[in-house]
Amino acid sequence: GDSVTQMEGPVTLSEEAFLTINCTYTATGYPSLFWYVQYPGEGLQLLLKATKADDKGSNKGFEATYRKETTSFHLEKGSVQVSDSAVYFCALNNAGNMLTFGGGTRLMVKP
Amino acid sequence: DSGVTQTPKHLITATGQRVTLRCSPRSGDLSVYWYQQSLDQGLQFLIQYYNGEERAKGNILERFSAQQFPDLHSELNLSSLELGDSALYFCASLAGADYGELFFGEGSRLTVL
């Protein structure tokens, strides 16, 4: 079946550092890919998405490119802020009615 | 605001009790999903309803049940509660067609003492 694997956290960075959170997936066909963010005490919010190979999703300075050849969708940000501290979830939807989530990666940004 | 409404936001109860969590999906969304998020775990998919009918089942315990009503709101019933049932319970609705994203409510935090 479909699966999503994320790097384990926590990831601890200083403010203005470069962020990469790795995400790889296993799926047949051509799934849509998503990154969700969960701030402390809140529900999950869609951060960005990509629906086909080579698409780049971007939002709030975060980017991720749908790489079919490496089955990856790594999340990047050039300069993180303390306010980016949250848990990030990678997910896919493979033409079904369900999203498959990775285990989540906690990001902690220190001033 | 995702448009998905969940009540109650917080709930404290005792072992052995029964609780009902309620969810209203976004206007126009026919699917409702329930997820459980424990402190040390990721998101565990429980169950999905589509237009009143059960569509998919995940790791849902027999003590738990859900339904979706004609007005599309959904309820998750948790009975014979145990300490390990303490968790955040999220409801989500699916946007549009098959490749769409989920919109999540803010969750119901259940504490079982």
Coordinates of N, CA and C in Angstrom, one line a residue:
Chain A
G1 N 0.8 -1.2 0.0 CA 0.0 0.0 0.0 C 0.9 1.3 0.0
D2 N 0.2 2.4 -0.1 CA 0.9 3.7 -0.1 C 1.5 3.9 1.3
S3 N 2.7 4.6 1.3 CA 3.3 5.0 2.6 C 4.1 6.3 2.4
V4 N 4.3 7.0 3.5 CA 5.1 8.2 3.5 C 6.1 8.1 4.6
T5 N 7.3 8.4 4.4 CA 8.4 8.4 5.4 C 9.0 9.7 5.5
Q6 N 9.1 10.2 6.7 CA 9.7 11.5 7.0 C 10.9 11.3 7.9
M7 N 11.8 12.3 7.9 CA 12.9 12.2 8.8 C 12.4 12.4 10.2
E8 N 13.0 11.7 11.2 CA 12.6 11.8 12.5 C 13.1 13.1 13.1
G9 N 12.3 13.7 14.0 CA 12.8 14.9 14.7 C 13.2 14.6 16.1
P10 N 13.3 15.6 17.0 CA 13.1 17.0 16.6 C 14.3 17.5 15.8
V11 N 14.0 18.5 14.9 CA 15.0 19.2 14.2 C 15.1 20.5 14.9
T12 N 16.3 20.8 15.4 CA 16.5 22.1 16.2 C 17.5 23.0 15.4
L13 N 17.0 24.2 15.1 CA 17.8 25.1 14.3 C 17.8 26.5 15.0
S14 N 18.8 27.3 14.6 CA 18.8 28.7 15.1 C 18.1 29.5 14.0
E15 N 17.5 30.6 14.5 CA 16.8 31.5 13.6 C 17.7 31.9 12.4
E16 N 17.1 32.0 11.3 CA 17.7 32.3 10.0 C 18.5 31.2 9.4
A17 N 18.5 30.0 10.0 CA 19.1 28.9 9.4 C 18.3 28.3 8.3
F18 N 18.9 27.5 7.4 CA 18.3 26.8 6.3 C 17.6 25.5 6.8
L19 N 16.4 25.3 6.3 CA 15.7 24.1 6.8 C 15.4 23.2 5.6
T20 N 15.7 21.9 5.9 CA 15.2 20.8 5.0 C 14.6 19.7 5.9
I21 N 13.4 19.3 5.5 CA 12.8 18.2 6.1 C 12.5 17.2 5.0
N22 N 13.1 16.0 5.1 CA 13.0 15.0 4.0 C 11.7 14.3 4.1
C23 N 11.2 14.0 2.9 CA 10.0 13.2 2.8 C 10.1 12.3 1.6
T24 N 9.9 11.0 1.7 CA 9.8 10.2 0.6 C 8.5 9.4 0.6
Y25 N 8.1 8.9 -0.5 CA 6.8 8.2 -0.5 C 6.9 6.9 -1.4
T26 N 6.0 6.0 -1.1 CA 5.8 4.8 -1.9 C 4.3 4.8 -2.4
A27 N 4.1 4.8 -3.7 CA 2.7 4.8 -4.2 C 2.8 4.4 -5.6
T28 N 1.7 3.7 -6.1 CA 1.5 3.5 -7.5 C 0.9 4.7 -8.1
G29 N 1.0 4.8 -9.4 CA 0.3 5.9 -10.0 C 1.0 7.3 -9.8
Y30 N 0.1 8.3 -9.8 CA 0.6 9.7 -9.7 C -0.2 10.4 -8.6
P31 N 0.3 10.3 -7.3 CA -0.4 10.9 -6.2 C -0.2 12.4 -6.2
S32 N -1.1 13.1 -5.5 CA -0.9 14.4 -5.1 C -0.1 14.4 -3.8
L33 N 0.7 15.4 -3.6 CA 1.6 15.5 -2.4 C 1.3 16.8 -1.6
F34 N 1.4 16.6 -0.3 CA 1.1 17.8 0.6 C 2.0 17.9 1.8
W35 N 2.2 19.1 2.2 CA 2.8 19.3 3.5 C 1.8 20.1 4.4
Y36 N 1.6 19.5 5.6 CA 0.7 20.1 6.6 C 1.6 20.6 7.8
V37 N 1.1 21.6 8.4 CA 1.8 22.1 9.6 C 0.8 22.2 10.8
Q38 N 1.4 21.8 11.9 CA 0.5 21.8 13.2 C 1.3 22.7 14.2
Y39 N 0.8 23.9 14.5 CA 1.4 24.7 15.5 C 0.9 24.2 16.9
P40 N 1.6 24.5 17.9 CA 1.3 24.1 19.2 C -0.2 24.4 19.6
G41 N -0.9 23.4 20.0 CA -2.3 23.5 20.5 C -3.3 23.7 19.4
E42 N -2.9 23.5 18.1 CA -3.8 23.7 17.0 C -4.0 22.5 16.2
G43 N -4.9 22.6 15.2 CA -5.1 21.5 14.3 C -4.1 21.6 13.1
L44 N -4.2 20.7 12.2 CA -3.3 20.7 11.0 C -3.8 21.7 10.0
Q45 N -2.9 22.4 9.4 CA -3.2 23.3 8.3 C -2.4 22.9 7.1
L46 N -3.0 23.0 6.0 CA -2.3 22.8 4.7 C -1.3 23.9 4.5
L47 N 0.0 23.5 4.3 CA 1.0 24.4 4.1 C 1.3 24.6 2.6
L48 N 1.4 23.5 1.9 CA 1.6 23.6 0.4 C 1.3 22.3 -0.2
K49 N 1.1 22.3 -1.5 CA 0.8 21.0 -2.2 C 1.4 21.1 -3.6
A50 N 1.5 19.9 -4.2 CA 1.9 19.7 -5.6 C 1.1 18.5 -6.2
T51 N 0.6 18.7 -7.4 CA -0.3 17.7 -7.9 C 0.3 16.8 -9.0
K52 N 1.4 17.2 -9.5 CA 2.1 16.4 -10.6 C 3.6 16.6 -10.5
A53 N 4.2 15.7 -11.2 CA 5.7 15.6 -11.2 C 6.3 17.0 -11.6
D54 N 7.3 17.4 -10.9 CA 8.1 18.6 -11.2 C 7.4 19.9 -10.7
D55 N 6.1 19.7 -10.2 CA 5.5 20.9 -9.7 C 6.2 21.3 -8.4
K56 N 6.2 22.6 -8.2 CA 6.8 23.2 -6.9 C 5.6 23.8 -6.2
G57 N 5.4 23.4 -4.9 CA 4.5 24.0 -4.1 C 5.2 25.0 -3.2
S58 N 4.6 26.2 -2.9 CA 5.2 27.2 -2.1 C 4.2 27.9 -1.3
N59 N 4.6 28.4 -0.1 CA 3.8 29.2 0.8 C 4.6 29.6 1.9
K60 N 4.4 30.9 2.3 CA 5.1 31.4 3.5 C 6.6 31.2 3.5
G61 N 7.2 31.2 2.4 CA 8.6 31.0 2.3 C 9.1 29.6 2.2
F62 N 8.1 28.6 2.4 CA 8.4 27.2 2.3 C 8.2 26.8 0.9
E63 N 9.1 25.8 0.5 CA 8.9 25.2 -0.9 C 9.1 23.7 -0.8
A64 N 8.5 23.0 -1.8 CA 8.7 21.6 -1.9 C 8.5 21.2 -3.4
T65 N 9.4 20.4 -4.0 CA 9.2 20.1 -5.4 C 8.9 18.6 -5.5
Y66 N 7.9 18.3 -6.3 CA 7.5 16.9 -6.5 C 8.5 16.2 -7.4
R67 N 9.3 15.3 -6.9 CA 10.3 14.6 -7.7 C 9.9 13.2 -7.8
K68 N 9.4 12.8 -9.0 CA 8.9 11.5 -9.2 C 10.1 10.5 -9.3
E69 N 11.2 11.0 -9.9 CA 12.3 10.0 -10.1 C 12.9 9.6 -8.8
T70 N 12.8 10.4 -7.8 CA 13.3 10.0 -6.5 C 12.2 9.8 -5.4
T71 N 11.0 9.8 -5.9 CA 9.8 9.7 -5.0 C 9.9 10.5 -3.8
S72 N 10.2 11.8 -3.9 CA 10.5 12.7 -2.8 C 9.7 14.0 -2.9
F73 N 9.6 14.6 -1.7 CA 8.9 15.9 -1.6 C 9.4 16.6 -0.4
H74 N 10.7 16.9 -0.5 CA 11.4 17.5 0.6 C 10.9 19.0 0.9
L75 N 10.7 19.3 2.1 CA 10.3 20.7 2.5 C 11.5 21.5 2.8
E76 N 11.6 22.7 2.2 CA 12.7 23.6 2.4 C 12.3 25.0 2.8
K77 N 13.1 25.7 3.5 CA 12.9 27.1 3.8 C 14.3 27.8 4.0
G78 N 14.5 28.9 3.3 CA 15.8 29.5 3.3 C 16.2 30.1 4.6
S79 N 15.3 30.6 5.4 CA 15.6 31.3 6.7 C 14.4 31.1 7.6
V80 N 14.6 30.2 8.6 CA 13.5 29.9 9.5 C 13.4 31.0 10.6
Q81 N 12.2 31.1 11.1 CA 11.9 32.0 12.2 C 11.4 31.2 13.4
V82 N 11.5 31.8 14.6 CA 11.0 31.2 15.8 C 9.5 30.8 15.6
S83 N 8.8 31.6 14.9 CA 7.4 31.3 14.7 C 7.1 30.1 13.8
D84 N 8.1 29.5 13.2 CA 8.0 28.3 12.3 C 8.0 27.1 13.2
S85 N 8.3 27.2 14.5 CA 8.4 26.0 15.3 C 7.0 25.4 15.3
A86 N 7.0 24.1 15.0 CA 5.7 23.4 14.8 C 6.1 21.9 14.4
V87 N 5.0 21.1 14.2 CA 5.2 19.8 13.7 C 4.8 19.8 12.2
Y88 N 5.6 19.2 11.4 CA 5.3 19.2 9.9 C 5.0 17.8 9.5
F89 N 3.9 17.6 8.7 CA 3.5 16.3 8.2 C 3.5 16.3 6.7
C90 N 4.1 15.3 6.1 CA 4.1 15.1 4.7 C 2.9 14.1 4.4
A91 N 2.2 14.2 3.3 CA 1.1 13.4 3.1 C 0.9 13.2 1.6
L92 N 0.2 12.1 1.2 CA -0.1 11.9 -0.2 C -1.6 11.5 -0.4
N93 N -2.1 11.8 -1.5 CA -3.5 11.3 -1.9 C -3.3 10.7 -3.2
N94 N -3.6 9.4 -3.3 CA -3.4 8.6 -4.5 C -4.7 8.3 -5.2
A95 N -5.4 9.3 -5.6 CA -6.6 9.1 -6.3 C -7.7 8.3 -5.5
G96 N -7.5 8.3 -4.3 CA -8.5 7.6 -3.4 C -9.2 8.6 -2.6
N97 N -9.8 8.1 -1.5 CA -10.5 9.0 -0.7 C -9.9 9.2 0.7
M98 N -8.6 8.9 0.7 CA -7.9 9.0 2.0 C -6.5 9.5 1.8
L99 N -6.0 10.3 2.8 CA -4.7 10.8 2.8 C -3.8 9.9 3.6
T100 N -2.6 9.6 3.1 CA -1.7 8.8 3.9 C -0.6 9.8 4.4
F101 N -0.5 9.8 5.8 CA 0.4 10.8 6.4 C 1.7 10.1 6.8
G102 N 2.8 10.9 6.8 CA 4.0 10.5 7.5 C 3.9 10.7 9.0
G103 N 4.9 10.3 9.7 CA 4.9 10.4 11.1 C 5.0 11.7 11.8
G104 N 5.3 12.7 11.0 CA 5.5 14.1 11.5 C 6.9 14.4 11.9
T105 N 7.4 15.6 11.8 CA 8.7 16.0 12.2 C 8.6 17.3 13.0
R106 N 9.0 17.3 14.2 CA 8.9 18.5 15.0 C 10.1 19.4 14.8
L107 N 9.9 20.6 14.5 CA 10.9 21.7 14.2 C 10.9 22.6 15.4
M108 N 12.1 22.8 16.0 CA 12.2 23.8 17.0 C 13.2 24.8 16.6
V109 N 12.8 26.1 16.6 CA 13.7 27.2 16.1 C 14.1 28.0 17.3
K110 N 15.3 28.2 17.6 CA 15.8 29.0 18.7 C 16.2 30.4 18.3
P111 N 15.9 31.4 19.1 CA 16.3 32.7 18.7 C 17.9 32.9 18.8
Chain B
D1 N -9.2 29.9 9.7 CA -10.4 29.1 9.9 C -10.6 28.2 8.7
S2 N -10.5 26.8 9.1 CA -10.6 25.8 8.0 C -12.1 25.6 7.6
G3 N -13.0 26.0 8.3 CA -14.4 25.8 8.0 C -15.0 24.5 8.6
V4 N -14.1 23.7 9.2 CA -14.5 22.5 9.9 C -14.6 22.8 11.4
T5 N -15.8 22.5 12.0 CA -16.1 22.8 13.4 C -16.2 21.6 14.2
Q6 N -15.4 21.6 15.3 CA -15.5 20.5 16.2 C -15.9 20.9 17.6
T7 N -16.7 20.1 18.3 CA -17.0 20.4 19.7 C -17.1 19.1 20.4
P8 N -16.8 19.1 21.7 CA -16.2 20.2 22.5 C -14.7 20.3 22.2
K9 N -14.1 21.4 22.6 CA -12.6 21.6 22.4 C -11.9 20.8 23.4
H10 N -12.4 20.7 24.6 CA -11.7 20.0 25.7 C -12.8 19.2 26.4
L11 N -12.4 18.0 26.9 CA -13.3 17.1 27.6 C -12.5 16.3 28.6
I12 N -12.9 16.3 29.8 CA -12.3 15.5 30.9 C -13.3 14.6 31.4
T13 N -13.0 13.3 31.5 CA -13.9 12.3 32.0 C -13.2 11.2 32.7
A14 N -13.9 10.3 33.2 CA -13.3 9.2 34.0 C -13.3 7.9 33.2
T15 N -12.5 7.0 33.6 CA -12.4 5.7 32.9 C -13.8 5.0 33.0
G16 N -14.1 4.3 32.0 CA -15.4 3.6 31.9 C -16.5 4.4 31.4
Q17 N -16.3 5.7 31.2 CA -17.4 6.5 30.8 C -17.5 6.5 29.2
R18 N -18.5 7.3 28.7 CA -18.8 7.3 27.3 C -18.9 8.8 26.9
V19 N -18.3 9.2 25.8 CA -18.3 10.6 25.3 C -18.7 10.6 23.8
T20 N -19.2 11.7 23.4 CA -19.5 11.9 22.0 C -18.8 13.2 21.5
L21 N -18.1 13.1 20.5 CA -17.4 14.2 19.8 C -18.2 14.5 18.5
R22 N -18.3 15.8 18.3 CA -19.1 16.3 17.1 C -18.3 17.0 16.1
C23 N -18.7 16.9 14.9 CA -17.9 17.5 13.8 C -18.9 18.0 12.7
S24 N -18.7 19.2 12.3 CA -19.4 19.7 11.1 C -18.4 20.0 10.0
P25 N -18.5 19.4 8.9 CA -17.6 19.6 7.8 C -17.8 20.9 7.1
R26 N -16.8 21.3 6.3 CA -17.0 22.5 5.5 C -18.2 22.4 4.6
S27 N -18.8 23.6 4.4 CA -20.0 23.6 3.5 C -19.7 23.0 2.2
G28 N -20.5 22.1 1.8 CA -20.4 21.4 0.5 C -19.5 20.2 0.5
D29 N -18.7 19.9 1.6 CA -17.9 18.7 1.6 C -18.8 17.5 2.1
L30 N -18.7 16.4 1.4 CA -19.5 15.3 1.7 C -18.8 14.3 2.6
S31 N -17.5 14.3 2.6 CA -16.7 13.4 3.3 C -16.2 13.9 4.7
V32 N -16.3 13.0 5.7 CA -15.8 13.4 7.0 C -14.8 12.3 7.4
Y33 N -13.7 12.7 8.0 CA -12.7 11.8 8.4 C -12.4 12.0 9.9
W34 N -12.1 11.0 10.6 CA -11.7 11.1 12.0 C -10.3 10.5 12.2
Y35 N -9.5 11.3 12.9 CA -8.2 10.9 13.3 C -7.9 11.0 14.8
Q36 N -7.1 10.2 15.3 CA -6.6 10.3 16.7 C -5.1 10.6 16.7
Q37 N -4.8 11.6 17.5 CA -3.4 11.9 17.7 C -3.0 11.8 19.2
S38 N -2.3 10.8 19.5 CA -1.8 10.7 20.9 C -0.5 11.4 21.1
L39 N 0.0 11.5 22.3 CA 1.1 12.4 22.6 C 2.4 11.9 21.9
D40 N 2.6 10.6 21.8 CA 3.8 10.1 21.3 C 3.6 9.5 19.9
Q41 N 2.5 9.7 19.3 CA 2.2 9.1 18.0 C 1.8 10.2 17.0
G42 N 1.9 9.8 15.8 CA 1.4 10.6 14.7 C -0.1 10.5 14.6
L43 N -0.6 10.8 13.4 CA -2.0 10.7 13.1 C -2.4 9.3 12.8
Q44 N -3.4 8.9 13.6 CA -3.9 7.5 13.3 C -5.3 7.7 12.7
F45 N -5.5 7.2 11.5 CA -6.8 7.3 10.8 C -7.8 6.3 11.5
L46 N -8.9 6.8 11.8 CA -9.9 6.0 12.5 C -11.0 5.5 11.5
I47 N -11.7 6.5 10.9 CA -12.8 6.1 10.0 C -13.2 7.3 9.1
Q48 N -13.8 6.9 8.0 CA -14.3 7.9 7.0 C -15.7 7.7 6.7
Y49 N -16.5 8.7 6.5 CA -17.8 8.7 6.0 C -18.0 9.5 4.8
Y50 N -18.8 9.1 3.9 CA -19.1 9.9 2.7 C -20.6 9.9 2.5
N51 N -21.2 11.1 2.6 CA -22.6 11.3 2.4 C -23.4 10.3 3.2
G52 N -23.1 10.1 4.4 CA -23.9 9.3 5.3 C -23.5 7.9 5.4
E53 N -22.6 7.4 4.6 CA -22.2 6.0 4.6 C -20.7 5.8 4.9
E54 N -20.5 4.8 5.7 CA -19.1 4.5 6.0 C -18.3 4.1 4.7
R55 N -17.2 4.7 4.6 CA -16.4 4.5 3.3 C -15.1 3.7 3.6
A56 N -14.5 4.0 4.7 CA -13.2 3.4 5.0 C -13.0 3.3 6.5
K57 N -12.3 2.3 6.9 CA -12.1 2.1 8.4 C -10.6 1.9 8.6
G58 N -10.1 2.5 9.6 CA -8.7 2.4 9.9 C -8.5 1.7 11.3
N59 N -7.7 2.2 12.1 CA -7.4 1.6 13.4 C -8.4 2.0 14.4
I60 N -9.6 1.7 14.2 CA -10.6 2.1 15.2 C -11.0 1.0 16.1
L61 N -11.0 1.2 17.3 CA -11.3 0.2 18.3 C -12.8 -0.2 18.3
E62 N -13.1 -1.4 18.7 CA -14.6 -1.7 18.7 C -15.4 -0.9 19.7
R63 N -14.7 -0.3 20.7 CA -15.4 0.5 21.7 C -15.8 1.9 21.1
F64 N -15.2 2.2 19.9 CA -15.5 3.4 19.2 C -16.4 3.2 18.1
S65 N -17.3 4.2 17.8 CA -18.2 4.1 16.7 C -18.4 5.5 16.2
A66 N -18.9 5.6 15.0 CA -19.1 6.9 14.4 C -20.4 6.8 13.5
Q67 N -20.9 8.0 13.2 CA -21.9 8.1 12.2 C -22.0 9.4 11.5
Q68 N -22.5 9.5 10.4 CA -22.7 10.8 9.7 C -24.2 11.0 9.4
F69 N -24.7 12.1 9.8 CA -26.2 12.4 9.7 C -26.5 13.0 8.4
P70 N -27.8 13.0 8.1 CA -28.3 13.6 6.8 C -27.8 15.0 6.5
D71 N -27.6 15.8 7.6 CA -27.1 17.2 7.4 C -25.6 17.2 7.3
L72 N -25.0 16.0 7.2 CA -23.6 15.8 7.0 C -22.7 16.0 8.2
H73 N -23.2 16.4 9.4 CA -22.4 16.5 10.5 C -22.1 15.0 11.0
S74 N -21.0 14.9 11.7 CA -20.7 13.5 12.1 C -20.4 13.5 13.7
E75 N -20.6 12.4 14.2 CA -20.3 12.2 15.7 C -19.4 10.9 15.8
L76 N -18.5 11.1 16.7 CA -17.6 9.9 17.1 C -17.9 9.6 18.5
N77 N -18.3 8.4 18.8 CA -18.7 7.9 20.1 C -17.6 7.0 20.6
L78 N -17.2 7.4 21.8 CA -16.1 6.6 22.5 C -16.7 6.1 23.8
S79 N -16.6 4.8 24.0 CA -17.2 4.2 25.2 C -16.2 3.4 26.0
S80 N -16.6 3.0 27.2 CA -15.8 2.2 28.1 C -14.3 2.8 28.1
L81 N -14.3 4.1 28.3 CA -13.0 4.8 28.1 C -11.9 4.3 29.0
E82 N -10.7 4.3 28.5 CA -9.5 3.9 29.2 C -8.5 5.0 29.2
L83 N -7.6 4.9 30.1 CA -6.6 6.0 30.2 C -5.9 6.2 28.9
G84 N -5.6 5.2 28.1 CA -4.9 5.3 26.9 C -5.7 5.9 25.8
D85 N -7.0 6.2 26.0 CA -7.8 6.9 25.0 C -7.6 8.4 25.1
S86 N -6.9 8.9 26.1 CA -6.6 10.3 26.1 C -5.8 10.7 24.9
A87 N -6.3 11.7 24.2 CA -5.7 12.0 22.9 C -6.4 13.3 22.3
L88 N -5.9 13.7 21.2 CA -6.5 14.7 20.4 C -7.3 14.0 19.3
Y89 N -8.5 14.3 19.1 CA -9.3 13.7 18.1 C -9.7 14.8 17.1
F90 N -9.2 14.5 15.9 CA -9.4 15.5 14.8 C -10.5 15.0 13.8
C91 N -11.2 15.9 13.3 CA -12.2 15.7 12.2 C -11.6 16.5 11.0
A92 N -11.8 15.9 9.9 CA -11.4 16.6 8.6 C -12.4 16.4 7.5
S93 N -12.5 17.3 6.6 CA -13.3 17.0 5.4 C -12.5 17.2 4.2
L94 N -12.9 16.5 3.2 CA -12.1 16.4 1.9 C -12.6 17.4 0.9
A95 N -11.6 18.2 0.4 CA -12.0 19.2 -0.6 C -12.1 18.6 -2.0
G96 N -13.2 18.7 -2.6 CA -13.3 18.3 -4.0 C -13.1 16.9 -4.3
A97 N -12.4 16.6 -5.4 CA -12.3 15.3 -6.0 C -11.2 14.5 -5.4
D98 N -10.8 13.5 -6.1 CA -9.9 12.4 -5.5 C -8.6 12.9 -5.1
Y99 N -8.0 13.9 -5.7 CA -6.7 14.4 -5.4 C -6.7 15.5 -4.4
G100 N -7.8 15.8 -3.8 CA -7.9 17.0 -2.9 C -7.2 16.8 -1.6
E101 N -7.2 17.9 -0.9 CA -6.5 18.0 0.4 C -7.6 17.9 1.5
L102 N -7.2 17.6 2.7 CA -8.1 17.6 3.8 C -8.0 18.9 4.6
F103 N -9.2 19.3 5.0 CA -9.3 20.5 5.9 C -9.6 20.0 7.3
F104 N -8.8 20.4 8.3 CA -8.9 19.9 9.6 C -9.6 20.8 10.5
G105 N -10.4 20.3 11.5 CA -10.9 21.1 12.6 C -9.8 21.3 13.6
E106 N -10.1 22.0 14.6 CA -9.1 22.3 15.7 C -8.9 21.2 16.7
G107 N -9.8 20.2 16.6 CA -9.6 19.0 17.4 C -10.4 19.1 18.7
S108 N -10.6 17.9 19.3 CA -11.2 17.8 20.6 C -10.2 17.1 21.5
R109 N -9.8 17.7 22.5 CA -8.8 17.1 23.4 C -9.5 16.4 24.5
L110 N -9.3 15.0 24.5 CA -10.0 14.2 25.5 C -9.0 13.8 26.6
T111 N -9.3 14.0 27.8 CA -8.5 13.5 28.9 C -9.3 12.5 29.7
V112 N -8.8 11.3 29.9 CA -9.5 10.3 30.7 C -8.7 10.1 32.0
L113 N -9.3 10.3 33.1 CA -8.6 10.2 34.4 C -9.0 8.9 35.1

